[in-house]
Structure formats: C-alpha cells, structure tokens
Short mmCIF file of C-alpha atoms and ligand atoms in Angstrom, two decimals:
data_model
loop_
_atom_site.label_atom_id
_atom_site.label_comp_id
_atom_site.label_asym_id
_atom_site.label_seq_id
_atom_site.Cartn_x
_atom_site.Cartn_y
_atom_site.Cartn_z
CA UNK X 1 126.19 116.76 76.12
CA UNK X 2 122.53 117.72 76.02
CA UNK X 3 119.88 115.27 74.92
CA UNK X 4 116.64 116.47 73.39
CA UNK X 5 113.52 115.70 75.40
CA UNK X 6 111.15 117.73 73.22
CA UNK X 7 111.63 120.99 71.29
CA UNK X 8 112.83 123.57 73.82
CA UNK X 9 113.48 121.08 76.60
CA UNK X 10 116.83 119.31 76.96
CA UNK X 11 118.23 116.76 79.38
CA UNK X 12 121.53 118.06 80.82
CA UNK X 13 122.11 115.60 83.68
CA UNK X 14 124.62 112.84 84.41
CA UNK X 15 124.28 109.12 83.71
CA UNK X 16 126.19 107.22 86.38
CA UNK X 17 127.05 103.76 85.08
CA UNK X 18 129.52 103.06 87.89
CA UNK X 19 127.53 103.57 91.06
CA UNK X 20 126.72 100.35 92.89
CA UNK X 21 125.23 101.77 96.09
CA UNK X 22 123.20 104.92 96.73
CA UNK X 23 122.26 106.59 100.03
CA UNK X 24 125.75 105.71 101.22
CA UNK X 25 125.76 101.92 101.28
CA UNK X 26 122.04 101.57 101.96
CA UNK X 27 120.64 100.97 98.47
CA UNK X 28 122.12 98.63 95.86
CA UNK X 29 122.18 100.07 92.35
CA UNK X 30 122.97 97.03 90.19
CA UNK X 31 121.97 98.95 87.06
CA UNK X 32 123.63 102.29 87.87
CA UNK X 33 121.53 105.43 87.98
CA UNK X 34 121.18 108.91 86.56
CA UNK X 35 120.76 112.39 88.01
CA UNK X 36 118.42 114.05 85.56
CA UNK X 37 118.57 117.82 85.14
CA UNK X 38 116.74 119.76 82.47
CA UNK X 39 117.14 123.00 80.56
CA UNK X 40 113.93 124.71 79.39
CA UNK X 41 114.57 127.35 76.72
CA UNK X 42 111.61 129.65 76.09
CA UNK X 43 111.64 133.47 76.12
CA UNK X 44 113.14 132.86 79.55
CA UNK X 45 115.46 129.98 80.39
CA UNK X 46 115.02 127.71 83.41
CA UNK X 47 117.25 124.97 84.77
CA UNK X 48 115.39 122.19 86.60
CA UNK X 49 117.56 120.47 89.24
CA UNK X 50 121.27 119.63 89.04
CA UNK X 51 123.32 116.47 89.78
CA UNK X 52 125.09 114.72 92.66
CA UNK X 53 128.02 116.61 94.15
CA UNK X 54 130.88 114.39 92.81
CA UNK X 55 129.76 115.34 89.30
CA UNK X 56 129.28 119.06 90.05
CA UNK X 57 132.31 120.39 88.14
CA UNK X 58 131.61 118.12 85.17
CA UNK X 59 127.97 119.25 85.19
CA UNK X 60 128.83 122.94 85.22
CA UNK X 61 131.50 122.52 82.53
CA UNK X 62 129.09 120.64 80.29
CA UNK X 63 126.35 123.19 80.89
CA UNK X 64 128.74 125.99 79.87
CA UNK X 65 129.26 124.19 76.56
CA UNK X 66 125.49 124.28 75.99
CA UNK X 67 124.57 127.77 77.18
CA UNK X 68 126.01 131.02 78.49
CA UNK X 69 125.24 130.54 82.19
CA UNK X 70 124.23 134.20 82.47
CA UNK X 71 121.28 133.36 80.22
CA UNK X 72 119.79 131.08 82.87
CA UNK X 73 116.98 133.20 84.32
CA UNK X 74 115.61 130.76 86.86
CA UNK X 75 116.74 127.68 88.72
CA UNK X 76 114.07 125.25 89.87
CA UNK X 77 115.17 123.09 92.79
CA UNK X 78 112.55 120.39 93.22
CA UNK X 79 114.34 118.69 96.14
CA UNK X 80 117.33 119.56 98.31
CA UNK X 81 118.78 116.05 98.66
CA UNK X 82 122.40 116.26 97.44
CA UNK X 83 121.87 113.83 94.56
CA UNK X 84 119.83 116.63 92.93
CA UNK X 85 121.15 119.83 94.48
CA UNK X 86 124.81 118.83 94.77
CA UNK X 87 126.02 121.00 91.88
CA UNK X 88 124.31 124.17 93.16
CA UNK X 89 127.37 125.46 95.06
CA UNK X 90 129.59 125.19 91.97
CA UNK X 91 126.92 126.70 89.74
CA UNK X 92 125.94 129.52 92.10
CA UNK X 93 129.56 130.65 92.36
CA UNK X 94 129.23 131.62 88.69
CA UNK X 95 125.66 132.99 88.73
CA UNK X 96 125.16 133.96 92.39
CA UNK X 97 122.09 136.16 91.94
CA UNK X 98 119.98 133.75 89.89
CA UNK X 99 116.71 133.09 91.71
CA UNK X 100 116.14 129.56 93.00
CA UNK X 101 112.49 128.50 93.06
CA UNK X 102 111.84 125.86 95.68
CA UNK X 103 109.49 124.96 98.51
CA UNK X 104 109.53 126.84 101.79
CA UNK X 105 111.03 123.73 103.39
CA UNK X 106 113.88 123.77 100.85
CA UNK X 107 114.73 127.33 101.86
CA UNK X 108 115.73 125.69 105.14
CA UNK X 109 117.23 122.40 103.92
CA UNK X 110 119.37 123.97 101.16
CA UNK X 111 121.14 126.39 103.56
CA UNK X 112 121.35 123.46 105.98
CA UNK X 113 123.45 121.58 103.46
CA UNK X 114 125.41 124.38 101.83
CA UNK X 115 125.39 127.32 104.29
CA UNK X 116 124.73 129.78 101.49
CA UNK X 117 122.15 132.56 101.44
CA UNK X 118 121.12 132.25 97.82
CA UNK X 119 118.26 134.15 96.18
CA UNK X 120 115.49 131.79 97.25
CA UNK X 121 111.94 132.24 95.93
CA UNK X 122 109.70 129.96 98.00
CA UNK X 123 106.62 128.66 96.19
CA UNK X 124 103.33 127.09 97.24
CA UNK X 125 100.93 124.71 95.50
CA UNK X 126 99.57 126.22 92.30
CA UNK X 127 102.06 129.09 92.10
CA UNK X 128 103.15 129.78 88.52
CA UNK X 129 106.15 131.22 86.73
CA UNK X 130 105.85 132.36 83.13
CA UNK X 131 108.70 131.47 80.80
CA UNK X 132 107.12 133.26 77.82
CA UNK X 133 105.04 130.94 75.68
CA UNK X 134 104.79 128.34 78.43
CA UNK X 135 104.35 128.44 82.18
CA UNK X 136 105.69 126.47 85.11
CA UNK X 137 103.24 125.43 87.83
CA UNK X 138 104.63 124.24 91.15
CA UNK X 139 103.15 121.37 93.14
CA UNK X 140 104.83 120.62 96.48
CA UNK X 141 104.81 116.90 97.34
CA UNK X 142 106.15 116.80 100.91
CA UNK X 143 107.54 113.38 101.91
CA UNK X 144 107.93 112.23 98.30
CA UNK X 145 110.68 111.94 99.22
CA UNK X 146 111.62 114.66 101.77
CA UNK X 147 109.53 117.44 103.33
CA UNK X 148 111.08 119.83 100.78
CA UNK X 149 110.12 117.85 97.65
CA UNK X 150 108.00 119.26 94.85
CA UNK X 151 107.03 118.58 91.25
CA UNK X 152 106.99 121.21 88.50
CA UNK X 153 104.65 121.17 85.50
CA UNK X 154 105.46 122.81 82.17
CA UNK X 155 102.42 123.91 80.16
CA UNK X 156 102.41 123.68 76.38
CA UNK X 157 104.83 120.75 76.44
CA UNK X 158 102.75 119.12 79.21
CA UNK X 159 105.81 117.79 80.99
CA UNK X 160 105.75 116.91 84.68
CA UNK X 161 109.20 117.21 86.27
CA UNK X 162 108.47 114.74 89.06
CA UNK X 163 111.85 114.57 90.80
CA UNK X 164 112.15 111.36 92.89
CA UNK X 165 108.56 110.30 92.22
CA UNK X 166 108.22 107.69 89.45
CA UNK X 167 112.02 107.29 89.20
CA UNK X 168 114.30 104.28 89.16
CA UNK X 169 118.01 103.67 89.63
CA UNK X 170 118.60 102.62 86.03
CA UNK X 171 121.40 104.00 83.84
CA UNK X 172 120.25 104.19 80.23
CA UNK X 173 121.58 106.41 77.45
CA UNK X 174 118.33 106.58 75.46
CA UNK X 175 116.31 108.27 78.23
CA UNK X 176 112.80 107.16 77.34
CA UNK X 177 110.64 104.30 78.58
CA UNK X 178 109.72 103.12 75.08
CA UNK X 179 113.43 102.61 74.36
CA UNK X 180 114.23 100.78 77.62
CA UNK X 181 114.15 97.11 78.58
CA UNK X 182 110.64 96.82 80.02
CA UNK X 183 111.49 94.10 82.57
CA UNK X 184 114.46 96.03 83.94
CA UNK X 185 112.42 99.23 84.03
CA UNK X 186 109.63 97.56 86.02
CA UNK X 187 112.06 95.81 88.37
CA UNK X 188 113.98 99.00 89.12
CA UNK X 189 110.80 101.06 89.52
CA UNK X 190 109.26 98.64 92.02
CA UNK X 191 112.57 98.28 93.89
CA UNK X 192 112.80 102.07 94.16
CA UNK X 193 109.27 102.33 95.51
CA UNK X 194 109.65 99.37 97.89
CA UNK X 195 112.94 100.50 99.40
CA UNK X 196 112.52 104.28 99.43
CA UNK X 197 108.88 105.27 99.24
CA UNK X 198 106.97 102.50 101.07
CA UNK X 199 106.91 104.29 104.46
CA UNK X 200 105.14 107.25 102.83
CA UNK X 201 102.55 105.22 100.89
CA UNK X 202 99.39 106.85 102.36
CA UNK X 203 100.93 110.30 101.88
CA UNK X 204 101.99 109.54 98.30
CA UNK X 205 98.48 108.42 97.45
CA UNK X 206 97.11 111.77 98.68
CA UNK X 207 99.78 113.72 96.80
CA UNK X 208 98.90 111.93 93.56
CA UNK X 209 95.20 112.57 94.13
CA UNK X 210 96.00 116.26 94.77
CA UNK X 211 97.98 116.48 91.54
CA UNK X 212 95.31 114.71 89.49
CA UNK X 213 92.77 117.20 90.92
CA UNK X 214 94.71 120.04 89.27
CA UNK X 215 93.78 118.50 85.90
CA UNK X 216 97.13 119.64 84.50
CA UNK X 217 97.69 117.57 81.34
CA UNK X 218 100.69 115.23 81.34
CA UNK X 219 102.21 113.94 78.12
CA UNK X 220 105.63 113.14 79.58
CA UNK X 221 106.94 112.52 83.09
CA UNK X 222 110.53 113.69 83.42
CA UNK X 223 111.90 111.97 86.52
CA UNK X 224 115.12 112.86 88.31
CA UNK X 225 116.44 109.28 88.28
CA UNK X 226 116.47 106.86 85.38
CA UNK X 227 113.94 106.64 82.61
CA UNK X 228 111.51 109.34 81.44
CA UNK X 229 107.95 108.14 80.93
CA UNK X 230 107.08 109.23 77.37
CA UNK X 231 104.90 106.35 76.18
CA UNK X 232 101.70 106.09 78.21
CA UNK X 233 102.99 108.07 81.21
CA UNK X 234 99.74 107.32 83.04
CA UNK X 235 100.98 103.75 83.54
CA UNK X 236 103.42 104.69 86.27
CA UNK X 237 100.87 106.93 88.03
CA UNK X 238 98.37 104.06 88.03
CA UNK X 239 101.11 101.69 89.19
CA UNK X 240 102.02 104.01 92.08
CA UNK X 241 98.38 104.13 93.17
CA UNK X 242 98.42 100.31 93.34
CA UNK X 243 101.75 100.19 95.15
CA UNK X 244 100.52 102.77 97.68
CA UNK X 245 97.54 100.63 98.60
CA UNK X 246 98.93 97.79 100.77
CA UNK X 247 100.29 96.16 97.62
CA UNK X 248 100.71 92.41 97.48
CA UNK X 249 100.90 89.58 94.97
CA UNK X 250 100.22 85.89 95.49
CA UNK X 251 103.73 85.40 96.82
CA UNK X 252 105.21 84.07 100.05
CA UNK X 253 108.84 84.89 100.78
CA UNK X 254 110.95 82.79 103.12
CA UNK X 255 114.04 84.53 104.49
CA UNK X 256 116.50 82.50 106.53
CA UNK X 257 120.05 82.22 107.71
CA UNK X 258 121.69 78.97 108.68
CA UNK X 259 124.84 77.86 110.47
CA UNK X 260 124.90 74.09 109.82
CA UNK X 261 122.03 73.80 107.29
CA UNK X 262 119.39 72.77 109.85
CA UNK X 263 117.43 76.03 109.43
CA UNK X 264 117.94 75.88 105.67
CA UNK X 265 116.36 72.42 105.52
CA UNK X 266 113.43 73.65 107.63
CA UNK X 267 112.96 76.56 105.19
CA UNK X 268 112.95 74.25 102.18
CA UNK X 269 110.56 71.80 103.85
CA UNK X 270 108.14 74.58 104.80
CA UNK X 271 108.30 75.80 101.19
CA UNK X 272 107.18 72.36 100.00
CA UNK X 273 104.28 72.48 102.45
CA UNK X 274 103.19 75.89 101.15
CA UNK X 275 103.25 74.61 97.57
CA UNK X 276 101.38 71.46 98.60
CA UNK X 277 98.54 73.69 99.78
CA UNK X 278 98.85 76.45 97.16
CA UNK X 279 100.55 75.14 94.00
CA UNK X 280 100.16 78.46 92.16
CA UNK X 281 101.65 80.66 94.88
CA UNK X 282 105.08 82.13 94.11
CA UNK X 283 107.34 80.83 96.88
CA UNK X 284 110.80 82.44 97.02
CA UNK X 285 113.63 81.63 99.42
CA UNK X 286 116.51 83.96 100.30
CA UNK X 287 119.54 83.47 102.51
CA UNK X 288 119.53 86.71 104.48
CA UNK X 289 123.32 86.98 104.59
CA UNK X 290 123.91 86.03 100.95
CA UNK X 291 121.16 87.76 98.98
CA UNK X 292 121.10 91.50 98.37
CA UNK X 293 119.22 93.30 101.15
CA UNK X 294 117.31 95.64 98.84
CA UNK X 295 116.33 92.81 96.50
CA UNK X 296 114.95 90.90 99.50
CA UNK X 297 112.98 93.96 100.64
CA UNK X 298 111.53 94.29 97.15
CA UNK X 299 110.35 90.68 97.33
CA UNK X 300 108.84 91.32 100.77
CA UNK X 301 106.99 94.30 99.29
CA UNK X 302 105.51 91.99 96.65
CA UNK X 303 104.52 89.31 99.16
CA UNK X 304 101.27 88.62 100.95
CA UNK X 305 103.21 86.82 103.69
CA UNK X 306 106.74 86.37 104.98
CA UNK X 307 108.49 83.66 106.97
CA UNK X 308 111.68 84.41 108.88
CA UNK X 309 113.97 81.55 109.92
CA UNK X 310 117.12 81.62 112.01
CA UNK X 311 119.15 79.44 114.30
CA UNK X 312 118.84 80.61 117.88
CA UNK X 313 122.10 82.40 118.61
CA UNK X 314 122.79 84.36 121.80
CA UNK X 315 119.08 83.93 122.68
CA UNK X 316 117.88 85.54 119.45
CA UNK X 317 118.13 85.48 115.64
CA UNK X 318 121.35 85.90 113.68
CA UNK X 319 122.29 89.48 112.87
CA UNK X 320 121.35 89.12 109.18
CA UNK X 321 117.72 88.55 110.23
CA UNK X 322 117.84 91.29 112.88
CA UNK X 323 119.03 93.80 110.28
CA UNK X 324 116.13 92.93 107.98
CA UNK X 325 113.62 93.13 110.83
CA UNK X 326 114.88 96.64 111.55
CA UNK X 327 114.30 97.49 107.87
CA UNK X 328 110.76 96.09 108.15
CA UNK X 329 110.10 98.37 111.12
CA UNK X 330 111.19 101.45 109.20
CA UNK X 331 109.51 100.59 105.91
CA UNK X 332 106.06 100.03 107.48
CA UNK X 333 104.80 97.39 105.06
CA UNK X 334 101.00 97.12 105.22
CA UNK X 335 98.59 94.19 105.20
CA UNK X 336 101.11 91.36 105.31
CA UNK X 337 101.09 88.15 107.36
CA UNK X 338 104.11 86.52 108.91
CA UNK X 339 105.57 83.79 111.05
CA UNK X 340 109.00 82.56 112.12
CA UNK X 341 110.95 79.37 112.70
CA UNK X 342 114.16 78.35 114.41
CA UNK X 343 116.55 75.49 114.88
CA UNK X 344 118.04 75.49 118.36
CA UNK X 345 120.26 73.54 120.71
CA UNK X 346 119.46 74.93 124.16
CA UNK X 347 116.81 77.57 124.61
CA UNK X 348 115.28 78.41 121.19
CA UNK X 349 114.16 82.02 121.64
CA UNK X 350 114.81 83.16 118.04
CA UNK X 351 111.32 82.40 116.71
CA UNK X 352 109.61 84.20 119.59
CA UNK X 353 111.97 87.17 119.24
CA UNK X 354 111.37 87.46 115.51
CA UNK X 355 107.59 87.13 115.94
CA UNK X 356 107.62 90.02 118.42
CA UNK X 357 109.63 92.17 116.00
CA UNK X 358 107.35 91.26 113.11
CA UNK X 359 104.33 92.40 115.14
CA UNK X 360 106.20 95.59 116.06
CA UNK X 361 106.82 96.18 112.33
CA UNK X 362 103.10 95.91 111.53
CA UNK X 363 102.85 92.32 110.29
CA UNK X 364 99.99 90.05 111.40
CA UNK X 365 101.40 86.84 112.79
CA UNK X 366 99.50 83.64 112.03
CA UNK X 367 100.74 81.30 114.78
CA UNK X 368 103.34 80.77 117.52
CA UNK X 369 106.11 79.89 115.07
CA UNK X 370 107.93 76.59 114.50
CA UNK X 371 110.86 75.30 116.54
CA UNK X 372 113.16 72.35 115.91
CA UNK X 373 115.53 71.00 118.56
CA UNK X 374 118.83 70.27 116.80
CA UNK X 375 118.05 68.79 113.37
CA UNK X 376 114.72 67.51 112.09
CA UNK X 377 113.98 63.78 112.25
CA UNK X 378 111.33 62.12 110.12
CA UNK X 379 108.47 63.16 112.43
CA UNK X 380 109.66 66.75 112.53
CA UNK X 381 109.99 66.88 108.74
CA UNK X 382 106.32 65.94 108.57
CA UNK X 383 105.53 68.69 111.11
CA UNK X 384 107.52 71.27 109.11
CA UNK X 385 105.65 70.25 105.96
CA UNK X 386 102.36 70.64 107.83
CA UNK X 387 103.51 74.02 109.20
CA UNK X 388 103.95 75.13 105.59
CA UNK X 389 100.47 73.83 104.68
CA UNK X 390 98.91 75.61 107.66
CA UNK X 391 100.79 78.85 106.97
CA UNK X 392 99.65 78.83 103.35
CA UNK X 393 96.10 78.19 104.52
CA UNK X 394 96.28 81.09 106.98
CA UNK X 395 97.42 83.47 104.25
CA UNK X 396 94.82 82.41 101.69
FE1 FEO S 1 116.93 111.29 94.60
FE2 FEO S 1 115.38 112.05 97.58
O1 FEO S 1 116.72 112.13 96.27
#
C-alpha cells in the first residue's frame, strides 16, 4: 500500500516491525525498522530505491497494485547495500531494460551482489535528470555509508532522498517526524549515527558541507530507514554536524564485567567518587555481558570519558570487554578520555591490557589504571573512591 509523501511522491517501501537485529546480528533494532522506497510520478515516473531481499516479492507485488511496472521510466539506486537494492533482481526480471541511475561505484557493487548486467547509467555530482515539471539532481556521498552511496534531490517538491544519511531503525506507520515519538526518534537517530556512521565522521561533515554548498532547497528529507524529516528538516542536518565533530556530553560511562562481584563493587565505588567531584555529571554503569552492545556504544558516543573494568582472566580482560574494545577500535571515537580497572588474584594484567587497547582505539588515557588484589578492604575502598575523584578531575 502506498503512502502519500506529497502530491506526486509516494512511499512504497516496507515497514519491518519484526526485525530485532540488522547487519546480520551486529546491530540491535529494538524498535524495528523500515526500508523506504519512493515512487515519483511526474511526466516521467521514477522509483527511488527498493527494499531488503526477504521482502522483494512482496515489494514487487505491492508495486504492481499501484502502477503498471512498464510505466516506470527510471530507477534510482542511491546505495547498493542489500537492504535497499535487495528487490532489484525480482523487479528487473519484469522490466529488464529500465535504466538504473546510480554512482559509478554502484555500477561495480550492484553486479558484485547480483551478477546482472543491468542498464546502468552512472552519475556524478550535480548531474540532473528531468522528470517533466521537476528535476532530479544527484549528489554522491561516498562513505555515507558505502563508497557507492548517493543522495538525490527532487526540485519543485524540494525533497532530499538521503538514503542511509539521517535515518534511524524505527518502525512507524505514520512516516513523518512530527507524528513520531520525539524521544524514540532522537534515541534511534543517535544510535544509528554512533554505531554505523561514527568512523566516517570527518567525511560526513565534508559531504554535508558539499551538499549545503549546492544551495538546493530542502523542505523534506526522505530517508531510507525510519522517519522522514518533514517538520524542520534542518534539525537533523544541524544535529549531524554536531555529531560529526568529536561529539560529547557531560557524561562518564563505566563498563564492567564481574565474576564474583569484586569488579562490580569497584565500578560502583568509582562512580561515587566521580559524583563526589562532579555532582552534575551523568554517570552510567553497564555490565558488558548483560547490556545491549549497541546501546553501550551509543552511551560511549555520548560520553566525554569511559572507564573499563574487568577481572583479570587468562592474563587479560573478560571477552565481553575485549569485544567492546574491538568495536571501539573500528568506530574511531574522537576526543574521549579513558582509564581501566581490574580485580585480580595472581597477576592483574587486565587493566594494562585494556589501557593499551584504549590508546590503540584513539582514547586518551588519564592514568595507569586501578588494580585491586582480591576484594577491596576499607583502605582500598577509599582508594577506589579517590580514583573516581581523580578521574573526574582529569576529564573536567
Ligand atoms: Fe541501510 Fe548502508 O544500508
């Protein structure tokens, strides 16, 4: 069933209320998601993007209820990742000669996925395609999110089809930001940026600046996931510019795992020390093996500093901490401070190991970490409290 975006532009995608992980099992989607595709009906008709492969047949069947497929003059493929291009094979079986407008990189990645020699029309920045009254202008945005990504602007309606940029994994039947829960929308937008786009932050900033330099007017941002930004669409552009710029709030996140609660008690004592020094700082604690990985990474993105705590186990941290440290390395957070702590019985290398990995991931460490032999006694509780005070002071 189509949903009206504006006169002449319809949403024809799929809202996926069931999905609970995306990118395989890598990204938790507590609120579902959507694969947004659009039909633009002018003197010519263009289809912008499709849906994820499991919904390909449903997508094509629904599209046939809305339009004679032979009337689709152009297909715009803004990004070859299968969550957007996955219905192309089913669709192109029925309209094999329809031209597909995409970036030069997508003319390689699409055949890489589907091994089909479709009628590709590679486009460059500023290239246009007239639909009759209104015109499409293409703006490649490599690395937002893949090298083949681009945005497409529709004149007259002033709609920016932004693909992954400005999206969120948020299933919602009413499409538009003014009809969505604002807290959920913000939480899913920042989670999406933190977990998917953070490594490309400097590039994204340049791509946004490049687009703003085109002076193309934008009255609506039609994303490929989640909510469309209809009310004050500039808000998400301004938000992205902030998130791109070594974003942080007055927050310290403590991430720990614990075998017999010793490390947990250290974490909670350090938290009290931080609050003793900085009563207004948001201090949040997460058990690395119990909390959702992507939610933790979102909190790290928000933080000015991070503390990692683990028992020493096989001369290093527990695997839950190691997995997160590997995520830190890939995500390339910027401008954040860090330290580590451990409870140990014999050798106590976990803090040193985690500090080295934090430095490798681009964090600035504030000290040599904090180590407790077995469980804390009264003196060590005082030292842990002071460690929290000193860490808060170092991050001020
Ligand atoms: Fe939603 Fe990069 O695909």
